[in-house]
Amino acid sequence: MAVTEITNLEFGKMVQAAADKLNKNAEFINSLNVFPVPDGDTGTNMASSMASGAKYERAENSTAVGKLSAALAKGLLMGARGNSGVILSQIFRGFAKATTGKEKLSAQDFVDAYANGAKTAYKAVMKPTEGTILTVVRESAQEGLNKIKETNDLTEIMHAIYESSEAALKTTPDLLPVLKEVGVVDSGGQGLVFVLQAFDEALSGRVDKSEGYKPDNAEVDEMVNAMDHQSVQGKLDPKDIKYTYCTQMLVRLGKGKEVTQQFDYDTFYNHLAEMGDSLLVLNDDQVVRVHVHTEHPGEVLSWGQQFGDLQTIEIHNMVWQQEEIMEHDDEEVETPVEKAKETAPAPETAVIAVASGDGIAKLLKSLGVTHIISGGQTMNPSTQDITDAINKSGAKQALVLPDNGNIFMTADQAAEVADIPTKVVHTKTIAQAMSAMLEYNAEASLDDNQANMEENMTTVASGEVTHAIRDTKIDGQEIQKDDFLGIVDGKIVEATPDLQETAIKMVKQMLDEDSEVVTILVGADGDSETAEAIKAAILDVDDELDVQIYDGGQPVYPYLISVE
């Protein structure tokens, strides 16, 4: 049956379908990471961003689609994580602007709004690159404008837009050589294709029976840990934790005495979505695994029992855990100087850095950073996270160091909506942040600090050591799964089966006649013995170098090594 307009009912179904589709396929999108390293997060970022948008849309009481799309855009903006999440938010920002004041959307309204979303997304990126999500949104938007000339049936138009997005996605490796070299399509573009596919299915009435990519138990544990890490961070006041109980269960589908319902993913997921946040639902034919933060763990368990018996259950009181963490932190590291700081007035300028690892956080604070947002690779903070850190700092102005290129656009958006004047120092690595902080001057203006800090950070070379998660060929390197990789300023320069050998070869490439200081940050998967061996090898090259070793505690990368 033809659909010629979109009411609040259709729009709500489309948005929810897109959120569900991205959630189901997040790990598949993550797997399209160009580098074969365990830090792919595009799918996680887009799913989290869309979930925030869907939440805002559901909370909007108006039945006018214009207001619902504005709520969606606001939720996407505040929940945006990573560059892909920000671009997705910009697409729907443009969409919302074009639907202002509209109660319903005609076919023409819809295609015009989507086309405006494409234009807005291009404008949001300083140097638009073809072969990315931008290509997919532009090509599919143009198809919508073409199709409206033939029909006003939105089911036909939406299907044409979706099919065009798939075709555009397939061209991304031809437009971006690195994608072709590795043999993947653009991950952000794939995320948008899933959104448009969900829209198509919702409008046509087709039900998505696919269950998406299924991560293994180790990957699920990492996803759960990332969610919990984002929800309970650092010095978060326990009173600010919205939901008390982190609740996990494994349900054996169709087994047990209390089974009253046949498992349906959407029914199961949507009910839990109303009970809390940080929701993760993964299933196969036999079991469904659930992670959710809620005030009513008993109701979560009772819901699960309607579909099968409970094989495992875990419930943690996050408020109590956070209280314990804060008490422990105070006992372990608090000094008389730090106690004095608690009663001191807020700084004139808040210097806010994104970092993962207790050691790195302490190191940055010793250099003058005033606030740490816990995050980084695989745990990109949202616009809301950064905005809250700025607004709650008590300062009159702020500087933000994202310390990751994938957080740039999120930080820039946060700076735009923050309550106080804010500038972003575009640091891509922890090493750049440390170098930038050497130029920070509390008496200087925001503009001067931003300029001086960004200039100084270019004097440092940043190296990362991690492992490969798949076979591939990139940057002229033949890489085998489980090889250790040496990455210098975003380029893989070494790949060997031996971690220590990889690190030493990488550092030797980073050294030149002007090198003076080498800093080794030992991660959660690193050890001091290997760090000392790396130091010895560096001093064998030049015994006048100052080589410093710190416990960074960062995940994913056993060693972060900088040379300046």
XYZ file of C-alpha atoms in Angstrom:
564
model
C 0.000 0.000 0.000
C 1.304 3.436 -0.944
C 2.472 5.789 1.825
C 2.259 9.462 0.866
C 3.006 11.146 4.181
C 4.957 10.588 7.361
C 3.102 11.224 10.600
C 4.469 11.066 14.112
C 3.702 7.330 14.177
C 5.740 6.516 11.067
C 8.553 8.811 12.123
C 8.809 7.219 15.556
C 8.935 3.741 14.049
C 11.674 4.817 11.638
C 13.842 6.308 14.371
C 13.443 3.331 16.701
C 14.138 0.903 13.858
C 17.355 2.770 13.034
C 18.503 2.694 16.662
C 17.800 -1.043 16.865
C 19.512 -1.754 13.534
C 22.695 0.068 14.555
C 22.706 -1.647 17.934
C 22.441 -5.082 16.309
C 25.188 -4.358 13.804
C 27.592 -2.227 15.870
C 30.285 -4.881 16.079
C 30.115 -5.597 12.363
C 30.653 -1.895 11.645
C 33.525 -1.849 14.149
C 35.148 -4.717 12.259
C 35.516 -2.485 9.172
C 38.294 -0.588 10.950
C 41.041 0.170 8.386
C 43.874 -0.562 10.802
C 43.795 -4.197 12.034
C 44.018 -3.085 15.658
C 41.551 -3.708 18.523
C 40.225 -0.144 18.674
C 37.441 -0.089 16.078
C 34.616 2.001 17.492
C 32.626 3.491 14.592
C 29.713 1.105 15.078
C 29.659 1.582 18.829
C 29.769 5.353 18.387
C 26.983 5.478 15.797
C 24.777 3.089 17.783
C 25.244 5.097 20.969
C 24.608 8.381 19.148
C 21.412 7.100 17.507
C 20.208 5.609 20.787
C 20.504 9.068 22.362
C 18.587 10.594 19.456
C 15.833 7.975 19.744
C 15.556 8.627 23.473
C 15.042 12.360 22.935
C 12.520 11.670 20.166
C 10.502 9.336 22.404
C 10.484 11.928 25.180
C 9.033 14.663 22.937
C 5.308 15.035 23.667
C 4.386 16.814 20.443
C 2.854 14.909 17.544
C 4.333 17.363 15.011
C 7.051 15.653 12.997
C 8.988 18.920 12.845
C 9.308 18.952 16.626
C 10.064 15.233 16.755
C 12.876 15.631 14.242
C 14.228 18.574 16.259
C 14.243 16.373 19.353
C 16.019 13.630 17.406
C 18.644 16.111 16.210
C 19.152 17.438 19.752
C 19.570 13.935 21.145
C 22.013 13.021 18.405
C 23.992 16.189 19.028
C 24.324 15.655 22.761
C 24.903 11.918 22.470
C 27.277 12.105 19.503
C 30.455 10.050 19.949
C 33.324 10.073 17.496
C 33.445 11.777 14.136
C 30.941 9.325 12.661
C 28.430 10.096 15.398
C 28.885 13.825 14.900
C 28.362 13.570 11.132
C 25.216 11.499 11.727
C 23.995 14.236 14.069
C 24.657 16.853 11.396
C 22.645 14.926 8.820
C 19.615 15.021 11.081
C 20.331 18.581 12.142
C 19.882 19.607 8.515
C 16.850 17.329 8.256
C 15.285 18.971 11.324
C 15.851 22.508 10.040
C 14.024 21.667 6.821
C 11.025 20.247 8.709
C 10.555 23.125 11.169
C 6.864 23.862 11.725
C 5.611 20.811 9.854
C 2.934 18.607 11.399
C 3.451 15.846 8.840
C 5.912 15.272 6.027
C 4.866 14.821 2.440
C 7.115 12.857 0.113
C 8.565 16.129 -1.172
C 9.115 17.362 2.386
C 11.015 14.192 3.248
C 13.363 14.150 0.264
C 14.043 17.887 0.622
C 14.805 17.453 4.318
C 17.158 14.536 3.685
C 18.908 16.492 0.941
C 19.348 19.382 3.360
C 20.821 16.924 5.829
C 23.429 15.927 3.260
C 24.353 19.582 2.631
C 24.596 20.287 6.359
C 26.877 17.290 6.913
C 29.249 18.440 4.158
C 29.405 21.936 5.632
C 30.223 20.530 9.081
C 33.421 18.887 7.833
C 36.316 21.260 7.247
C 37.856 19.125 4.494
C 35.181 16.756 3.150
C 36.632 13.479 1.886
C 34.930 11.349 -0.750
C 34.775 7.625 -0.099
C 33.262 8.198 3.335
C 29.805 8.561 4.889
C 29.603 11.903 3.078
C 29.621 10.178 -0.303
C 26.876 7.812 0.833
C 24.606 10.586 2.128
C 25.142 12.780 -0.947
C 24.470 10.032 -3.499
C 21.434 8.663 -1.675
C 19.985 12.159 -1.164
C 20.319 12.853 -4.879
C 18.475 9.607 -5.633
C 15.620 10.801 -3.435
C 15.406 14.055 -5.393
C 15.365 12.069 -8.625
C 12.736 9.554 -7.490
C 10.263 12.196 -6.275
C 9.887 13.245 -9.898
C 8.409 9.807 -10.664
C 6.234 9.063 -7.638
C 4.993 10.402 -4.312
C 4.908 6.921 -2.737
C 7.344 7.147 0.168
C 7.856 3.381 0.282
C 9.209 3.481 -3.280
C 11.242 6.621 -2.620
C 12.747 5.299 0.626
C 13.618 1.987 -0.990
C 15.347 3.817 -3.838
C 17.289 5.945 -1.339
C 18.372 2.835 0.559
C 19.443 0.962 -2.582
C 21.354 4.031 -3.755
C 23.170 4.192 -0.409
C 24.257 0.572 -0.808
C 25.536 1.288 -4.308
C 27.396 4.373 -3.070
C 28.921 2.370 -0.212
C 30.346 -0.134 -2.694
C 32.183 2.709 -4.476
C 33.963 3.952 -1.337
C 37.043 1.708 -1.859
C 37.471 3.167 -5.360
C 37.353 6.705 -3.964
C 39.567 6.171 -0.909
C 42.704 4.144 -1.764
C 43.345 2.968 1.794
C 39.964 1.225 1.823
C 40.801 -0.577 -1.401
C 44.214 -1.590 -0.103
C 42.707 -3.148 3.015
C 39.623 -4.521 1.267
C 36.830 -2.897 3.290
C 34.110 -0.339 2.695
C 33.866 2.838 4.760
C 32.604 2.038 8.254
C 30.696 5.302 8.734
C 29.070 4.857 5.343
C 28.043 1.342 6.333
C 26.448 2.743 9.481
C 24.359 5.195 7.450
C 23.291 2.390 5.093
C 21.935 0.505 8.117
C 19.984 3.619 9.183
C 18.431 3.979 5.735
C 17.708 0.256 5.541
C 15.849 0.533 8.868
C 13.856 3.520 7.560
C 12.962 1.515 4.452
C 11.808 -1.489 6.494
C 9.799 0.658 8.910
C 7.962 2.528 6.143
C 7.210 -0.580 4.115
C 6.118 -2.588 7.146
C 8.762 -5.240 6.650
C 10.221 -6.664 9.855
C 13.978 -6.972 10.234
C 14.591 -10.641 11.030
C 18.358 -10.394 10.926
C 20.207 -10.577 14.186
C 23.286 -8.716 13.037
C 26.877 -9.537 13.786
C 27.349 -11.714 16.882
C 30.489 -10.940 18.908
C 32.099 -13.672 20.974
C 32.100 -13.639 24.784
C 35.381 -11.725 25.020
C 34.057 -8.988 22.741
C 30.799 -8.814 24.677
C 32.737 -8.429 27.934
C 34.719 -5.568 26.371
C 31.492 -3.867 25.248
C 29.988 -4.227 28.718
C 33.148 -2.899 30.380
C 33.159 0.079 28.009
C 29.527 0.869 28.852
C 30.173 0.645 32.576
C 33.358 2.682 32.225
C 31.457 5.449 30.453
C 28.629 5.392 33.002
C 30.766 5.442 36.147
C 33.858 7.560 35.607
C 36.588 8.959 37.794
C 35.315 11.438 40.325
C 31.649 11.166 39.326
C 29.477 12.027 42.322
C 27.508 8.881 43.277
C 24.414 11.095 43.570
C 24.673 11.804 39.823
C 24.424 8.121 38.839
C 20.961 7.834 37.278
C 20.497 4.088 37.642
C 21.821 2.235 40.690
C 22.121 -1.363 39.529
C 24.266 -2.808 36.742
C 22.249 -5.917 35.901
C 23.381 -8.792 33.684
C 21.681 -12.068 32.891
C 21.999 -15.004 30.518
C 18.629 -16.508 29.544
C 18.237 -20.011 28.071
C 15.463 -19.397 25.591
C 12.415 -21.652 25.818
C 13.672 -23.457 28.941
C 12.228 -23.394 32.456
C 8.873 -23.307 34.250
C 8.057 -19.610 33.828
C 8.186 -19.357 30.015
C 5.144 -17.514 28.697
C 6.492 -15.791 25.568
C 8.202 -16.738 22.313
C 11.430 -14.735 21.954
C 11.246 -11.773 19.575
C 14.275 -9.492 19.587
C 12.421 -6.189 19.141
C 9.786 -6.997 21.774
C 12.431 -8.160 24.228
C 14.765 -5.194 23.574
C 12.140 -2.436 23.531
C 10.704 -3.459 26.905
C 14.153 -3.393 28.519
C 14.933 -0.055 26.868
C 12.146 1.489 28.944
C 13.666 0.166 32.162
C 17.119 1.800 32.051
C 20.106 2.664 29.889
C 23.470 1.231 28.733
C 21.417 -1.610 27.247
C 23.112 -4.459 25.417
C 21.078 -7.431 24.097
C 22.807 -10.220 22.159
C 21.293 -13.547 21.219
C 21.471 -16.707 19.171
C 18.927 -19.527 18.843
C 19.613 -20.855 22.355
C 20.450 -17.932 24.644
C 20.108 -14.176 25.035
C 22.610 -12.132 27.000
C 21.534 -8.857 28.637
C 23.392 -5.940 30.208
C 21.403 -2.937 31.482
C 21.638 -0.219 34.119
C 18.331 0.017 35.981
C 16.585 0.873 39.247
C 14.598 -2.378 39.169
C 16.832 -5.410 38.638
C 14.077 -7.729 39.826
C 11.813 -6.587 37.004
C 14.616 -7.185 34.497
C 15.040 -10.741 35.756
C 11.277 -11.360 35.748
C 11.115 -10.164 32.140
C 13.895 -12.540 31.174
C 12.141 -15.475 32.871
C 9.149 -15.033 30.578
C 11.396 -16.194 27.714
C 13.512 -18.849 29.464
C 15.314 -19.797 32.631
C 18.163 -17.707 34.032
C 21.518 -19.388 33.572
C 23.675 -16.655 35.120
C 22.858 -13.455 37.004
C 25.082 -10.539 38.069
C 23.836 -7.436 39.884
C 26.177 -4.684 41.067
C 25.292 -1.549 43.025
C 27.128 1.134 41.033
C 26.447 3.862 43.587
C 28.098 1.796 46.313
C 30.985 0.893 43.977
C 31.576 4.542 43.129
C 31.530 5.518 46.792
C 34.145 2.842 47.460
C 36.270 4.004 44.515
C 36.221 7.605 45.713
C 37.067 6.605 49.272
C 39.912 4.408 48.029
C 41.222 7.151 45.766
C 41.223 9.603 48.658
C 43.092 7.178 50.917
C 45.647 6.247 48.268
C 46.632 9.496 46.611
C 45.261 12.398 48.609
C 47.938 14.684 50.037
C 47.671 17.844 52.140
C 48.190 19.865 48.962
C 45.314 18.073 47.237
C 43.099 18.532 50.285
C 43.790 22.240 50.105
C 42.788 22.238 46.447
C 39.355 20.905 47.379
C 38.591 24.100 49.244
C 40.331 26.379 46.762
C 38.254 28.406 44.297
C 37.651 27.007 40.832
C 40.387 27.855 38.321
C 39.924 30.815 36.002
C 40.504 28.414 33.092
C 39.514 24.763 33.154
C 41.934 22.586 31.195
C 40.018 19.433 30.325
C 41.703 16.399 28.766
C 40.359 13.064 27.558
C 42.466 10.169 28.814
C 42.236 6.499 29.659
C 44.462 5.073 32.394
C 45.017 6.277 35.949
C 48.726 6.832 35.399
C 48.142 9.012 32.348
C 45.494 11.002 34.212
C 47.903 11.714 37.086
C 50.668 12.650 34.646
C 48.459 15.121 32.773
C 47.271 16.665 36.031
C 50.879 17.135 37.104
C 51.354 19.177 33.921
C 48.429 21.489 34.682
C 45.317 19.701 33.429
C 42.497 20.440 35.849
C 39.857 17.917 34.760
C 40.005 14.453 33.182
C 37.249 12.879 31.097
C 37.765 9.128 31.135
C 37.842 7.845 27.566
C 39.850 7.482 24.381
C 40.079 4.630 21.874
C 36.975 2.379 22.050
C 35.485 4.757 24.648
C 34.913 8.074 22.877
C 33.103 10.556 25.157
C 29.910 12.131 23.878
C 29.195 15.798 23.265
C 27.163 15.712 26.496
C 30.097 14.246 28.451
C 32.434 17.018 27.341
C 29.819 19.751 27.729
C 29.045 18.605 31.274
C 32.736 18.632 32.181
C 33.025 22.204 30.885
C 29.843 23.528 32.505
C 30.444 21.840 35.867
C 34.068 22.947 36.127
C 33.162 26.195 37.852
C 35.665 28.025 35.632
C 35.062 31.150 33.581
C 36.543 29.649 30.412
C 37.900 26.307 29.238
C 40.407 24.530 27.028
C 39.669 20.981 25.824
C 42.363 18.496 24.773
C 40.623 15.554 23.018
C 43.893 13.558 22.671
C 42.339 11.552 19.830
C 41.529 12.586 16.263
C 38.199 10.776 16.427
C 37.067 13.105 19.226
C 37.843 16.379 17.422
C 34.369 17.003 16.018
C 32.692 16.030 19.293
C 34.930 18.437 21.221
C 34.269 21.200 18.691
C 30.515 20.710 19.069
C 30.789 20.749 22.848
C 32.726 24.019 22.664
C 29.899 25.541 20.606
C 27.126 24.640 23.053
C 29.036 25.102 26.344
C 27.952 27.797 28.777
C 31.408 29.388 28.977
C 33.924 30.407 26.270
C 35.780 27.264 25.203
C 38.567 26.478 22.755
C 39.780 23.086 21.572
C 43.494 22.272 21.403
C 43.422 19.598 18.715
C 45.722 17.016 20.288
C 45.612 13.602 18.589
C 47.650 11.692 21.168
C 48.598 11.730 24.839
C 52.127 12.625 23.776
C 50.824 15.714 21.987
C 48.803 16.635 25.065
C 51.877 16.430 27.273
C 53.864 18.567 24.848
C 51.014 21.072 24.490
C 50.730 21.469 28.254
C 54.355 22.632 28.415
C 53.192 25.766 26.567
C 50.102 26.367 28.681
C 50.087 29.754 30.388
C 47.353 30.400 32.941
C 47.738 34.143 32.384
C 47.346 34.007 28.600
C 44.096 34.354 26.646
C 42.215 31.346 25.304
C 43.201 32.203 21.744
C 46.887 32.578 22.613
C 46.943 29.364 24.593
C 45.232 27.459 21.800
C 47.696 28.766 19.196
C 50.826 28.248 21.307
C 49.816 24.808 22.536
C 48.911 23.561 19.051
C 52.218 24.871 17.705
C 54.275 23.176 20.420
C 52.585 19.796 20.078
C 53.949 19.447 16.523
C 57.460 18.979 17.934
C 56.674 15.518 19.343
C 56.473 12.175 17.527
C 53.861 9.755 18.893
C 54.331 5.980 18.791
C 51.869 3.245 19.716
C 52.456 -0.481 20.132
C 49.516 -2.908 19.890
C 48.595 -6.187 18.187
C 46.895 -7.058 14.894
C 43.451 -8.659 15.029
C 43.461 -9.903 11.408
C 45.685 -10.512 8.391
C 45.970 -7.539 6.069
C 48.263 -5.425 3.922
C 48.475 -1.712 4.599
C 51.080 1.027 4.227
C 53.309 -1.460 2.425
C 53.319 -3.791 5.439
C 52.325 -7.466 5.216
C 50.609 -8.038 8.546
C 49.603 -11.343 10.094
C 46.984 -11.782 12.806
C 48.550 -11.436 16.291
C 51.608 -9.568 14.953
C 52.701 -6.655 17.121
C 52.399 -3.316 15.356
C 54.417 -0.131 15.729
C 52.363 2.901 14.691
C 53.986 6.341 14.396
C 51.706 9.359 14.015
C 48.977 7.240 12.464
C 51.161 5.154 10.140
C 52.137 1.511 10.678
C 55.928 1.361 10.425
C 56.705 -2.030 11.989
C 55.015 -5.427 12.273
C 56.736 -8.424 13.869
C 55.655 -11.395 16.034
C 57.713 -10.035 18.956
C 56.422 -7.127 21.035
C 59.807 -5.957 22.318
C 61.398 -6.128 18.872
C 58.515 -4.161 17.361
C 58.746 -1.429 19.995
C 62.510 -1.046 19.634
C 62.409 -0.918 15.838
C 59.604 1.631 15.996
C 61.464 3.941 18.369
C 64.641 3.779 16.293
C 62.643 5.114 13.341
C 61.326 7.937 15.514
C 64.767 9.149 16.625
C 66.727 11.815 14.794
C 69.655 14.125 15.561
C 67.379 16.602 17.354
C 65.826 14.038 19.694
C 66.303 14.785 23.372
C 63.577 13.108 25.454
C 61.883 9.719 25.065
C 58.843 8.937 27.222
C 57.494 5.404 27.626
C 53.980 4.970 29.033
C 53.376 1.392 30.156
C 49.803 0.225 29.518
C 47.600 -2.280 31.288
C 48.973 -5.073 29.063
C 52.597 -3.921 29.288
C 55.233 -4.589 31.935
C 58.172 -2.720 33.464
C 60.705 -5.378 32.447
C 59.975 -4.910 28.738
C 59.917 -1.136 29.196
C 63.410 -1.267 30.732
C 64.637 -3.391 27.811
C 63.247 -0.825 25.364
C 64.970 1.928 27.341
C 68.291 0.066 27.225
C 68.012 -0.388 23.455
C 67.293 3.327 23.022
C 70.314 4.295 25.108
C 72.450 1.949 23.010
C 71.574 4.162 20.046
C 72.231 7.418 21.919
C 73.271 7.376 25.567
C 72.674 11.114 25.906
C 68.931 10.753 25.481
C 66.733 11.298 28.526
C 64.496 8.179 28.641
C 61.614 8.292 31.123
C 59.231 5.439 32.030
C 55.798 5.990 33.573
C 52.932 3.678 34.482
C 50.165 4.880 32.156
C 47.617 2.123 32.710
C 46.046 2.689 29.270
C 44.051 -0.109 27.570
C 44.571 -1.443 24.003
C 48.148 -0.141 23.687
C 50.746 -1.909 25.904
C 53.217 0.906 25.218
C 52.815 4.521 24.162
C 56.183 6.035 23.305
C 56.899 9.655 22.449
C 60.079 11.323 21.168
C 60.739 15.042 21.274
